[in-house]
Amino acid sequence: MSFYGNFSKKNLLIAHRGYREIAPENTLYAFREALGRFDFLEIDIQLTKDNRWIIMHDETLERTTNIKKIFPNSNNIYKVNDYTLNEIKKLDATSWFLKEEPFKENKTFTLAPPTLIETLEFCKRNSMPINIEIKDMVNIEASYVTKLLIDDISTYLSSVNILISSFNHKYLTSLKEISNSLSTAINIEDNLPNNIIEYLSYLQVDALHIDKKLLKELAITEVNNRGFTISAFTVNSKDEIADIYNQGVRAIFSDMYITI
Ligand code: G3P
Ligand code: MG
């Protein structure tokens, strides 16, 4: 069964970087707040200097952690890939957003950026499906990136409903070469390919994750009829969400918990 095939609901709401409106994005705190509200989580992953997966959206650490305070440096560049996991685990990814320590009552949660494995453990414990978005890591060979991902997710494939997506479509073909049964989705935010059906078929993906601004150019019915799921990002208004569902889009990435 593919990732989207495991949902019986028609319209799905995705917690974009966790429940980002009310909690620090891409943290266990945001994921916990999404439980019982959203149908699944969307997270962004990147590799540390020592090739461990952590949850982080930006290529650099300064917007969502206190790295400038913990590891001040003169060049003011704080790339994820320049720090080891051990170093990143010394950071606080919550205090830029929250005034109070969020996990007083539950010390199993970490203030540091979570690892992919910690996040998958959370999903397993809470039966929460997850869309893992691989951020583009330009200096690392695609086949090595996907090998490292499989190393982390393989033991969770039977217990967590997992979908892998990326703006770098090489990762998706590489994943399919490793295992045809993985559920994958392409991310597109600019320049819709000319023959989208042909392209989706070539990549053997299950879904198209598309910026909402491109929906007017997309043959939504045709894509749906060919068996590809369409999900749109990022939509934060009730009227817009209702309209996009009505167009035939199955799932919506939102920072906010909005019911229709
Ligand atoms: O995966 C959909 C969406 O998350 C892509 O945008 O920049 O928030 O990762 P971004
Ligand atoms: Mg993302």
Coordinates of C-alpha atoms and ligand atoms in Angstrom, one line a residue:
M1 CA 0.0 0.0 0.0
S2 CA 1.4 3.4 -0.9
F3 CA 1.6 6.2 1.7
Y4 CA -1.6 8.0 0.6
G5 CA -3.4 4.7 0.0
N6 CA -3.3 4.2 3.8
F7 CA -5.7 7.2 4.4
S8 CA -9.4 6.7 4.0
K9 CA -10.2 10.4 4.4
K10 CA -10.8 12.3 1.2
N11 CA -9.1 15.6 2.3
L12 CA -5.9 15.6 4.3
L13 CA -4.2 18.3 6.3
I14 CA -0.4 18.2 6.7
A15 CA 1.4 19.8 9.6
H16 CA 4.0 21.8 7.6
R17 CA 7.3 21.6 9.7
G18 CA 5.0 20.5 12.6
Y19 CA 2.3 22.7 13.9
R20 CA 4.4 25.7 13.1
E21 CA 1.9 28.5 13.9
I22 CA 2.0 27.7 17.6
A23 CA 5.3 25.9 18.1
P24 CA 8.9 26.1 17.0
E25 CA 9.1 24.5 13.5
N26 CA 10.6 21.1 13.0
T27 CA 10.9 20.3 16.7
L28 CA 9.3 17.5 18.8
Y29 CA 7.3 20.2 20.5
A30 CA 5.6 21.1 17.2
F31 CA 5.1 17.5 16.3
R32 CA 3.5 16.8 19.7
E33 CA 1.1 19.7 19.2
A34 CA 0.2 18.3 15.7
L35 CA -1.1 15.1 17.2
G36 CA -4.9 14.6 16.9
R37 CA -5.1 17.6 14.7
F38 CA -3.2 17.0 11.5
D39 CA -3.3 13.9 9.4
F40 CA 0.5 13.7 9.1
L41 CA 3.7 15.6 9.7
E42 CA 6.0 17.1 7.1
I43 CA 9.6 17.6 8.2
D44 CA 12.8 18.7 6.5
I45 CA 16.0 16.7 6.9
Q46 CA 19.7 17.5 6.4
L47 CA 23.0 15.9 7.1
T48 CA 25.4 17.0 9.8
K49 CA 29.2 17.2 9.3
D50 CA 29.4 13.5 10.6
N51 CA 26.6 12.4 8.2
R52 CA 23.8 12.1 10.7
W53 CA 20.2 13.2 9.8
I54 CA 18.7 16.1 11.7
I55 CA 15.4 17.9 11.3
M56 CA 16.1 21.4 10.0
H57 CA 14.7 23.5 7.2
D58 CA 17.3 26.2 6.6
E59 CA 20.8 25.5 5.2
T60 CA 22.1 27.4 8.2
L61 CA 21.4 27.2 11.9
E62 CA 21.0 30.8 13.0
R63 CA 17.3 31.5 12.4
T64 CA 16.0 28.6 14.4
T65 CA 18.6 27.9 17.0
N66 CA 20.9 29.8 19.5
I67 CA 24.1 28.8 17.6
K68 CA 25.5 32.3 17.6
K69 CA 25.5 32.2 21.4
I70 CA 26.8 28.7 21.8
F71 CA 29.4 28.6 19.0
P72 CA 30.1 32.3 18.0
N73 CA 32.3 32.5 15.0
S74 CA 33.9 35.4 13.2
N75 CA 32.6 34.7 9.7
N76 CA 29.0 34.5 10.9
I77 CA 28.3 31.5 8.7
Y78 CA 26.5 28.6 10.5
K79 CA 25.9 25.9 8.0
V80 CA 24.2 22.7 9.2
N81 CA 26.8 20.6 7.4
D82 CA 29.7 22.3 9.2
Y83 CA 28.7 21.0 12.7
T84 CA 28.7 17.5 14.1
L85 CA 25.6 16.0 15.7
N86 CA 27.2 16.3 19.1
E87 CA 27.6 20.0 18.5
I88 CA 24.1 20.5 17.2
K89 CA 22.7 18.6 20.2
K90 CA 24.1 21.4 22.4
L91 CA 21.8 23.9 20.7
D92 CA 18.3 25.0 21.7
A93 CA 15.8 25.1 18.8
T94 CA 12.9 26.3 20.8
S95 CA 13.8 29.4 22.7
W96 CA 13.8 31.7 19.6
F97 CA 10.0 31.0 19.5
L98 CA 9.0 30.2 23.1
K99 CA 9.6 32.2 26.2
E100 CA 9.2 29.2 28.5
E101 CA 10.9 25.8 28.5
P102 CA 8.3 23.7 26.8
F103 CA 9.0 20.2 28.2
K104 CA 9.1 20.8 31.9
E105 CA 6.7 17.9 32.4
N106 CA 8.3 15.5 30.0
K107 CA 12.1 15.3 29.9
T108 CA 12.1 12.7 27.1
F109 CA 11.7 15.6 24.7
T110 CA 14.8 17.5 23.6
L111 CA 15.2 21.2 23.1
A112 CA 17.9 20.6 20.5
P113 CA 17.0 20.0 16.9
P114 CA 15.7 16.4 16.8
T115 CA 17.4 13.6 14.8
L116 CA 15.4 11.7 12.2
I117 CA 15.5 8.7 14.4
E118 CA 14.1 10.5 17.4
T119 CA 11.3 11.8 15.1
L120 CA 10.6 8.4 13.7
E121 CA 10.4 7.0 17.3
F122 CA 7.9 9.7 18.1
C123 CA 5.9 8.8 15.0
K124 CA 6.0 5.1 15.9
R125 CA 4.9 5.7 19.5
N126 CA 2.0 8.0 18.4
S127 CA 1.0 6.2 15.1
M128 CA 1.7 9.5 13.2
P129 CA 2.4 9.2 9.5
I130 CA 5.3 11.3 8.2
N131 CA 6.5 13.0 5.0
I132 CA 10.3 13.3 5.1
E133 CA 11.5 16.1 2.8
I134 CA 15.2 15.7 1.9
K135 CA 16.8 19.1 1.5
D136 CA 19.3 19.5 -1.3
M137 CA 22.8 18.7 -0.2
V138 CA 24.9 19.8 -3.2
N139 CA 28.3 18.6 -2.0
I140 CA 27.2 15.0 -1.5
E141 CA 26.5 12.3 -4.1
A142 CA 22.8 11.5 -4.5
S143 CA 23.3 7.8 -4.1
Y144 CA 25.2 8.3 -0.9
V145 CA 22.5 10.6 0.5
T146 CA 19.8 8.0 -0.2
K147 CA 21.9 5.2 1.3
L148 CA 22.3 7.2 4.5
L149 CA 18.5 7.8 4.5
I150 CA 17.7 4.1 4.1
D151 CA 20.1 3.3 6.9
D152 CA 18.0 5.4 9.3
I153 CA 14.5 4.6 8.0
S154 CA 14.7 0.9 7.1
T155 CA 13.8 -0.4 10.6
Y156 CA 10.7 2.0 10.7
L157 CA 9.2 1.1 7.3
S158 CA 7.0 -1.6 8.8
S159 CA 5.8 0.5 11.8
V160 CA 5.5 4.1 10.4
N161 CA 3.7 5.3 7.3
I162 CA 6.5 7.1 5.5
L163 CA 6.6 9.3 2.4
I164 CA 9.9 10.7 1.1
S165 CA 9.9 13.9 -1.0
S166 CA 12.4 16.3 -2.4
F167 CA 12.9 19.3 -4.7
N168 CA 16.0 17.3 -5.9
H169 CA 14.4 14.7 -8.0
K170 CA 17.7 12.7 -8.3
Y171 CA 17.1 11.5 -4.7
L172 CA 13.8 10.1 -5.7
T173 CA 15.1 8.0 -8.6
S174 CA 17.9 6.8 -6.5
L175 CA 15.5 5.7 -3.7
K176 CA 13.4 3.8 -6.3
E177 CA 16.6 2.0 -7.4
I178 CA 17.2 0.9 -3.9
S179 CA 13.6 -0.1 -3.1
N180 CA 10.6 0.0 -5.5
S181 CA 8.2 -0.2 -2.6
L182 CA 9.1 3.2 -1.0
S183 CA 6.5 5.9 -1.4
T184 CA 7.9 9.0 -3.0
A185 CA 6.7 12.5 -4.0
I186 CA 8.3 15.2 -6.1
N187 CA 8.3 18.8 -4.8
I188 CA 7.9 21.5 -7.4
E189 CA 7.7 25.2 -6.7
D190 CA 8.7 26.8 -10.1
N191 CA 8.5 25.7 -13.7
L192 CA 6.0 22.9 -14.1
P193 CA 7.5 20.3 -16.5
N194 CA 5.9 20.3 -20.0
N195 CA 4.5 16.8 -19.8
I196 CA 3.9 16.4 -16.1
I197 CA 2.3 12.9 -16.4
E198 CA 5.2 11.6 -18.4
Y199 CA 7.6 13.1 -15.8
L200 CA 5.7 11.6 -12.8
S201 CA 5.6 8.2 -14.5
Y202 CA 9.3 8.4 -15.3
L203 CA 10.2 9.1 -11.7
Q204 CA 7.8 6.4 -10.5
V205 CA 6.5 8.7 -7.7
D206 CA 3.2 8.4 -5.9
A207 CA 2.5 12.0 -5.6
L208 CA 3.1 15.6 -6.8
H209 CA 3.7 18.2 -4.0
I210 CA 3.3 21.5 -5.7
D211 CA 3.4 25.1 -4.8
K212 CA -0.2 26.5 -4.8
K213 CA 0.7 29.2 -7.3
L214 CA 1.3 26.5 -10.0
L215 CA -2.2 24.9 -9.6
K216 CA -3.7 27.0 -12.3
E217 CA -1.3 25.6 -14.8
L218 CA -1.8 22.0 -13.7
A219 CA -4.2 19.5 -15.4
I220 CA -5.4 18.4 -12.0
T221 CA -8.1 15.9 -13.2
E222 CA -5.7 14.3 -15.6
V223 CA -3.0 13.9 -13.0
N224 CA -5.6 12.4 -10.5
N225 CA -7.0 10.1 -13.1
R226 CA -3.5 8.7 -13.8
G227 CA -3.3 7.7 -10.1
F228 CA -1.0 10.4 -8.8
T229 CA -1.9 12.2 -5.6
I230 CA -1.7 16.0 -5.6
S231 CA -0.8 18.0 -2.5
A232 CA -0.3 21.7 -2.4
F233 CA 1.9 23.9 -0.2
T234 CA 1.7 26.2 1.8
V235 CA -1.9 27.3 2.5
N236 CA -2.9 29.1 5.6
S237 CA -6.4 30.5 5.0
K238 CA -9.7 28.6 5.4
D239 CA -11.2 29.9 2.1
E240 CA -8.2 29.1 0.1
I241 CA -7.9 25.6 1.6
A242 CA -11.6 24.9 0.8
D243 CA -11.1 26.1 -2.8
I244 CA -8.0 24.0 -3.3
Y245 CA -9.6 20.8 -2.0
N246 CA -12.5 21.5 -4.4
Q247 CA -10.1 21.7 -7.3
G248 CA -9.2 18.0 -6.7
V249 CA -6.1 18.4 -4.5
R250 CA -6.0 15.6 -1.9
A251 CA -3.8 17.1 0.8
I252 CA -2.7 20.6 2.0
F253 CA 0.4 21.6 3.8
S254 CA -0.5 24.2 6.4
D255 CA 1.3 26.0 9.2
M256 CA -2.1 26.4 10.9
Y257 CA -4.7 23.9 12.1
I258 CA -7.7 24.8 9.9
T259 CA -10.8 22.6 9.6
I260 CA -13.2 23.0 6.7
Ligands
G3P1 O1 7.4 19.8 1.3 C1 6.6 20.9 1.0 C2 7.1 22.1 1.6 O2 7.6 21.9 2.9 C3 8.2 22.7 0.7 O3 8.6 23.9 1.2 O4 10.5 25.3 2.0 O5 8.7 24.7 3.5 O6 10.3 23.0 2.8 P1 9.6 24.2 2.4
MG2 MG 9.5 21.2 3.7

